[in-house]
Structures are given as structure tokens and as C-alpha cells.
């Protein structure tokens, strides 16, 4: 079971990035997927999560209206489209997977990708 997060980088305030989370060794069809982030000196927080059974989506208040999570089960990949980026979005972003329909708390997830760094700066 492996998750590979990619797509991070440097963006200017107001810019966009799209993160990808590709799964290998298992099918995402039966897994809830979450995107989490951790900034230096801060706790890991849930950014957005999508369930497996009904596609229910949760967003952190800080990213609502700016970020969009989506899943492509045929490609076994989940995406996080990040628009209108702010400096406070700077963090290492992780994707995680858990069987069924977990919530959007990091401790509910057993399988984690390696993280991709997002830096928002002018």
C-alpha cells in the first residue's frame, strides 16, 4: 500500500497549484482520502477529505471556496486543486487513506504519503 503525493512547489499569493495523490498496491475505490497539512511549529490539520461510499466532502473553514478535492477512481488518484493561495497555506501537504468513510482527523488514517511542500510567497 503506497501513496505518492506530488504537485507541490512555489506559488505566488493568489496563485494556484494542483496536488495529486496516486495510490499503488490497492484500489482507492473503498477508501476515504484526506489531505492534511503541517506548517512549521504547528499541528497537522485536516484540509479536505472525501469519503468512499457517497463522495461526501469536508473542507476546513480556512480553505472553503478556494480548494477543491476530487477523486478519479479509474486513475486511482485523488487531487487537491488549490486556488487563491495565501501565505498561510504554506505547509507540507500529505495525503492519507483509510478504509471506509473516516472523518477528517489525521488520527483516523492509517496510510500516508510522503508529503509535498507548498510554499506561497512573493
GROMACS .gro file of N, CA, C and O in nm, residues 4-70:
model
  268
    4UNK      N    1   0.153   0.829  -0.318
    4UNK     CA    2   0.256   0.920  -0.368
    4UNK      C    3   0.194   1.057  -0.392
    4UNK      O    4   0.115   1.074  -0.484
    5UNK      N    5   0.232   1.152  -0.308
    5UNK     CA    6   0.183   1.289  -0.324
    5UNK      C    7   0.280   1.368  -0.409
    5UNK      O    8   0.402   1.354  -0.396
    6UNK      N    9   0.226   1.451  -0.496
    6UNK     CA   10   0.310   1.534  -0.582
    6UNK      C   11   0.236   1.662  -0.617
    6UNK      O   12   0.117   1.676  -0.590
    7UNK      N   13   0.309   1.755  -0.678
    7UNK     CA   14   0.247   1.878  -0.725
    7UNK      C   15   0.278   2.001  -0.643
    7UNK      O   16   0.236   2.111  -0.678
    8UNK      N   17   0.349   1.983  -0.533
    8UNK     CA   18   0.384   2.098  -0.452
    8UNK      C   19   0.488   2.186  -0.522
    8UNK      O   20   0.542   2.150  -0.626
    9UNK      N   21   0.513   2.299  -0.464
    9UNK     CA   22   0.611   2.391  -0.520
    9UNK      C   23   0.591   2.530  -0.468
    9UNK      O   24   0.524   2.552  -0.367
   10UNK      N   25   0.647   2.625  -0.540
   10UNK     CA   26   0.639   2.765  -0.502
   10UNK      C   27   0.529   2.834  -0.584
   10UNK      O   28   0.525   2.820  -0.707
   11UNK      N   29   0.441   2.903  -0.515
   11UNK     CA   30   0.336   2.979  -0.582
   11UNK      C   31   0.330   3.118  -0.522
   11UNK      O   32   0.361   3.138  -0.404
   12UNK      N   33   0.289   3.213  -0.602
   12UNK     CA   34   0.269   3.348  -0.553
   12UNK      C   35   0.133   3.359  -0.486
   12UNK      O   36   0.041   3.283  -0.518
   13UNK      N   37   0.118   3.451  -0.394
   13UNK     CA   38  -0.015   3.474  -0.337
   13UNK      C   39  -0.117   3.501  -0.449
   13UNK      O   40  -0.089   3.575  -0.543
   14UNK      N   41  -0.230   3.435  -0.437
   14UNK     CA   42  -0.332   3.444  -0.540
   14UNK      C   43  -0.318   3.341  -0.649
   14UNK      O   44  -0.406   3.328  -0.735
   15UNK      N   45  -0.209   3.267  -0.648
   15UNK     CA   46  -0.183   3.166  -0.749
   15UNK      C   47  -0.251   3.034  -0.720
   15UNK      O   48  -0.328   3.021  -0.624
   16UNK      N   49  -0.220   2.936  -0.803
   16UNK     CA   50  -0.283   2.805  -0.794
   16UNK      C   51  -0.180   2.693  -0.803
   16UNK      O   52  -0.075   2.709  -0.866
   17UNK      N   53  -0.213   2.585  -0.741
   17UNK     CA   54  -0.138   2.460  -0.755
   17UNK      C   55  -0.238   2.345  -0.750
   17UNK      O   56  -0.344   2.357  -0.688
   18UNK      N   57  -0.202   2.235  -0.813
   18UNK     CA   58  -0.284   2.114  -0.802
   18UNK      C   59  -0.198   2.001  -0.749
   18UNK      O   60  -0.097   1.964  -0.809
   19UNK      N   61  -0.239   1.948  -0.637
   19UNK     CA   62  -0.171   1.834  -0.578
   19UNK      C   63  -0.237   1.706  -0.625
   19UNK      O   64  -0.359   1.700  -0.643
   20UNK      N   65  -0.156   1.604  -0.642
   20UNK     CA   66  -0.205   1.472  -0.680
   20UNK      C   67  -0.162   1.371  -0.575
   20UNK      O   68  -0.054   1.382  -0.518
   21UNK      N   69  -0.246   1.273  -0.554
   21UNK     CA   70  -0.217   1.163  -0.463
   21UNK      C   71  -0.247   1.034  -0.537
   21UNK      O   72  -0.363   0.998  -0.555
   22UNK      N   73  -0.142   0.967  -0.581
   22UNK     CA   74  -0.158   0.844  -0.659
   22UNK      C   75  -0.138   0.723  -0.568
   22UNK      O   76  -0.040   0.717  -0.494
   23UNK      N   77  -0.229   0.631  -0.578
   23UNK     CA   78  -0.221   0.510  -0.496
   23UNK      C   79  -0.169   0.394  -0.579
   23UNK      O   80  -0.200   0.381  -0.698
   24UNK      N   81  -0.091   0.310  -0.515
   24UNK     CA   82  -0.044   0.188  -0.580
   24UNK      C   83  -0.051   0.074  -0.480
   24UNK      O   84  -0.033   0.094  -0.360
   25UNK      N   85  -0.079  -0.043  -0.532
   25UNK     CA   86  -0.087  -0.159  -0.445
   25UNK      C   87  -0.225  -0.183  -0.386
   25UNK      O   88  -0.245  -0.285  -0.320
   26UNK      N   89  -0.315  -0.090  -0.410
   26UNK     CA   90  -0.451  -0.108  -0.364
   26UNK      C   91  -0.542  -0.014  -0.443
   26UNK      O   92  -0.495   0.082  -0.503
   27UNK      N   93  -0.670  -0.044  -0.440
   27UNK     CA   94  -0.767   0.040  -0.511
   27UNK      C   95  -0.826   0.142  -0.415
   27UNK      O   96  -0.865   0.108  -0.303
   28UNK      N   97  -0.832   0.266  -0.462
   28UNK     CA   98  -0.889   0.371  -0.379
   28UNK      C   99  -1.041   0.364  -0.370
   28UNK      O  100  -1.103   0.438  -0.293
   29UNK      N  101  -1.101   0.275  -0.447
   29UNK     CA  102  -1.248   0.269  -0.454
   29UNK      C  103  -1.312   0.258  -0.315
   29UNK      O  104  -1.420   0.311  -0.292
   30UNK      N  105  -1.245   0.187  -0.225
   30UNK     CA  106  -1.307   0.156  -0.096
   30UNK      C  107  -1.245   0.235   0.018
   30UNK      O  108  -1.264   0.202   0.135
   31UNK      N  109  -1.171   0.340  -0.019
   31UNK     CA  110  -1.100   0.417   0.083
   31UNK      C  111  -1.146   0.562   0.084
   31UNK      O  112  -1.165   0.624  -0.021
   32UNK      N  113  -1.161   0.613   0.204
   32UNK     CA  114  -1.173   0.757   0.218
   32UNK      C  115  -1.034   0.818   0.207
   32UNK      O  116  -0.935   0.758   0.252
   33UNK      N  117  -1.024   0.934   0.148
   33UNK     CA  118  -0.896   1.001   0.128
   33UNK      C  119  -0.899   1.139   0.192
   33UNK      O  120  -0.999   1.212   0.182
   34UNK      N  121  -0.791   1.171   0.257
   34UNK     CA  122  -0.781   1.304   0.317
   34UNK      C  123  -0.653   1.374   0.277
   34UNK      O  124  -0.550   1.310   0.254
   35UNK      N  125  -0.662   1.504   0.268
   35UNK     CA  126  -0.544   1.589   0.253
   35UNK      C  127  -0.524   1.662   0.385
   35UNK      O  128  -0.618   1.723   0.439
   36UNK      N  129  -0.404   1.657   0.434
   36UNK     CA  130  -0.367   1.721   0.560
   36UNK      C  131  -0.245   1.808   0.535
   36UNK      O  132  -0.173   1.789   0.438
   37UNK      N  133  -0.223   1.902   0.624
   37UNK     CA  134  -0.104   1.985   0.610
   37UNK      C  135  -0.045   2.015   0.746
   37UNK      O  136  -0.115   2.014   0.848
   38UNK      N  137   0.083   2.040   0.745
   38UNK     CA  138   0.153   2.075   0.868
   38UNK      C  139   0.254   2.184   0.839
   38UNK      O  140   0.346   2.164   0.760
   39UNK      N  141   0.232   2.297   0.901
   39UNK     CA  142   0.325   2.409   0.890
   39UNK      C  143   0.426   2.401   1.004
   39UNK      O  144   0.398   2.339   1.108
   40UNK      N  145   0.543   2.461   0.987
   40UNK     CA  146   0.645   2.456   1.092
   40UNK      C  147   0.591   2.507   1.225
   40UNK      O  148   0.530   2.614   1.232
   41UNK      N  149   0.609   2.427   1.329
   41UNK     CA  150   0.566   2.467   1.462
   41UNK      C  151   0.419   2.453   1.489
   41UNK      O  152   0.371   2.491   1.596
   42UNK      N  153   0.347   2.399   1.392
   42UNK     CA  154   0.202   2.383   1.410
   42UNK      C  155   0.162   2.237   1.402
   42UNK      O  156   0.235   2.153   1.350
   43UNK      N  157   0.044   2.208   1.453
   43UNK     CA  158  -0.007   2.071   1.448
   43UNK      C  159  -0.057   2.038   1.307
   43UNK      O  160  -0.095   2.127   1.231
   44UNK      N  161  -0.057   1.910   1.276
   44UNK     CA  162  -0.114   1.866   1.149
   44UNK      C  163  -0.264   1.890   1.151
   44UNK      O  164  -0.332   1.861   1.249
   45UNK      N  165  -0.315   1.944   1.041
   45UNK     CA  166  -0.457   1.974   1.036
   45UNK      C  167  -0.519   1.918   0.908
   45UNK      O  168  -0.453   1.905   0.806
   46UNK      N  169  -0.647   1.887   0.919
   46UNK     CA  170  -0.720   1.840   0.803
   46UNK      C  171  -0.753   1.955   0.710
   46UNK      O  172  -0.799   2.060   0.756
   47UNK      N  173  -0.728   1.936   0.583
   47UNK     CA  174  -0.757   2.038   0.482
   47UNK      C  175  -0.887   2.002   0.410
   47UNK      O  176  -0.979   2.084   0.401
   48UNK      N  177  -0.894   1.880   0.361
   48UNK     CA  178  -1.013   1.834   0.291
   48UNK      C  179  -1.012   1.683   0.285
   48UNK      O  180  -0.907   1.622   0.273
   49UNK      N  181  -1.131   1.626   0.295
   49UNK     CA  182  -1.143   1.481   0.293
   49UNK      C  183  -1.264   1.442   0.209
   49UNK      O  184  -1.363   1.516   0.203
   50UNK      N  185  -1.253   1.325   0.145
   50UNK     CA  186  -1.361   1.276   0.062
   50UNK      C  187  -1.386   1.130   0.096
   50UNK      O  188  -1.292   1.051   0.105
   51UNK      N  189  -1.512   1.095   0.117
   51UNK     CA  190  -1.543   0.959   0.158
   51UNK      C  191  -1.548   0.867   0.038
   51UNK      O  192  -1.553   0.910  -0.077
   52UNK      N  193  -1.551   0.737   0.065
   52UNK     CA  194  -1.552   0.639  -0.044
   52UNK      C  195  -1.693   0.604  -0.087
   52UNK      O  196  -1.721   0.587  -0.205
   53UNK      N  197  -1.785   0.594   0.008
   53UNK     CA  198  -1.916   0.538  -0.024
   53UNK      C  199  -2.006   0.636  -0.097
   53UNK      O  200  -2.070   0.600  -0.196
   54UNK      N  201  -2.009   0.761  -0.051
   54UNK     CA  202  -2.103   0.856  -0.110
   54UNK      C  203  -2.036   0.984  -0.160
   54UNK      O  204  -2.104   1.078  -0.201
   55UNK      N  205  -1.903   0.987  -0.156
   55UNK     CA  206  -1.833   1.105  -0.206
   55UNK      C  207  -1.852   1.228  -0.120
   55UNK      O  208  -1.828   1.340  -0.167
   56UNK      N  209  -1.894   1.209   0.004
   56UNK     CA  210  -1.911   1.324   0.094
   56UNK      C  211  -1.778   1.396   0.112
   56UNK      O  212  -1.674   1.333   0.132
   57UNK      N  213  -1.783   1.528   0.104
   57UNK     CA  214  -1.661   1.609   0.109
   57UNK      C  215  -1.666   1.703   0.229
   57UNK      O  216  -1.770   1.762   0.260
   58UNK      N  217  -1.553   1.716   0.292
   58UNK     CA  218  -1.536   1.808   0.404
   58UNK      C  219  -1.419   1.901   0.373
   58UNK      O  220  -1.316   1.857   0.321
   59UNK      N  221  -1.437   2.028   0.402
   59UNK     CA  222  -1.329   2.126   0.387
   59UNK      C  223  -1.306   2.197   0.520
   59UNK      O  224  -1.401   2.227   0.592
   60UNK      N  225  -1.182   2.226   0.548
   60UNK     CA  226  -1.152   2.315   0.660
   60UNK      C  227  -1.207   2.454   0.627
   60UNK      O  228  -1.208   2.495   0.510
   61UNK      N  229  -1.251   2.524   0.729
   61UNK     CA  230  -1.306   2.658   0.705
   61UNK      C  231  -1.206   2.749   0.635
   61UNK      O  232  -1.244   2.834   0.554
   62UNK      N  233  -1.080   2.729   0.664
   62UNK     CA  234  -0.976   2.817   0.610
   62UNK      C  235  -0.956   2.801   0.460
   62UNK      O  236  -0.894   2.887   0.396
   63UNK      N  237  -1.007   2.692   0.401
   63UNK     CA  238  -0.984   2.669   0.258
   63UNK      C  239  -1.114   2.664   0.178
   63UNK      O  240  -1.110   2.651   0.055
   64UNK      N  241  -1.227   2.673   0.245
   64UNK     CA  242  -1.356   2.668   0.174
   64UNK      C  243  -1.365   2.777   0.069
   64UNK      O  244  -1.329   2.891   0.092
   65UNK      N  245  -1.411   2.736  -0.049
   65UNK     CA  246  -1.423   2.831  -0.159
   65UNK      C  247  -1.296   2.850  -0.238
   65UNK      O  248  -1.297   2.916  -0.343
   66UNK      N  249  -1.185   2.797  -0.188
   66UNK     CA  250  -1.057   2.812  -0.257
   66UNK      C  251  -1.000   2.678  -0.304
   66UNK      O  252  -0.936   2.672  -0.408
   67UNK      N  253  -1.019   2.575  -0.225
   67UNK     CA  254  -0.965   2.443  -0.256
   67UNK      C  255  -1.078   2.350  -0.299
   67UNK      O  256  -1.192   2.360  -0.249
   68UNK      N  257  -1.045   2.257  -0.388
   68UNK     CA  258  -1.141   2.158  -0.434
   68UNK      C  259  -1.075   2.021  -0.436
   68UNK      O  260  -0.970   2.003  -0.498
   69UNK      N  261  -1.136   1.926  -0.367
   69UNK     CA  262  -1.087   1.789  -0.369
   69UNK      C  263  -1.169   1.709  -0.469
   69UNK      O  264  -1.290   1.731  -0.485
   70UNK      N  265  -1.104   1.618  -0.538
   70UNK     CA  266  -1.174   1.532  -0.632
   70UNK      C  267  -1.101   1.399  -0.641
   70UNK      O  268  -0.983   1.390  -0.606
   0.00000   0.00000   0.00000
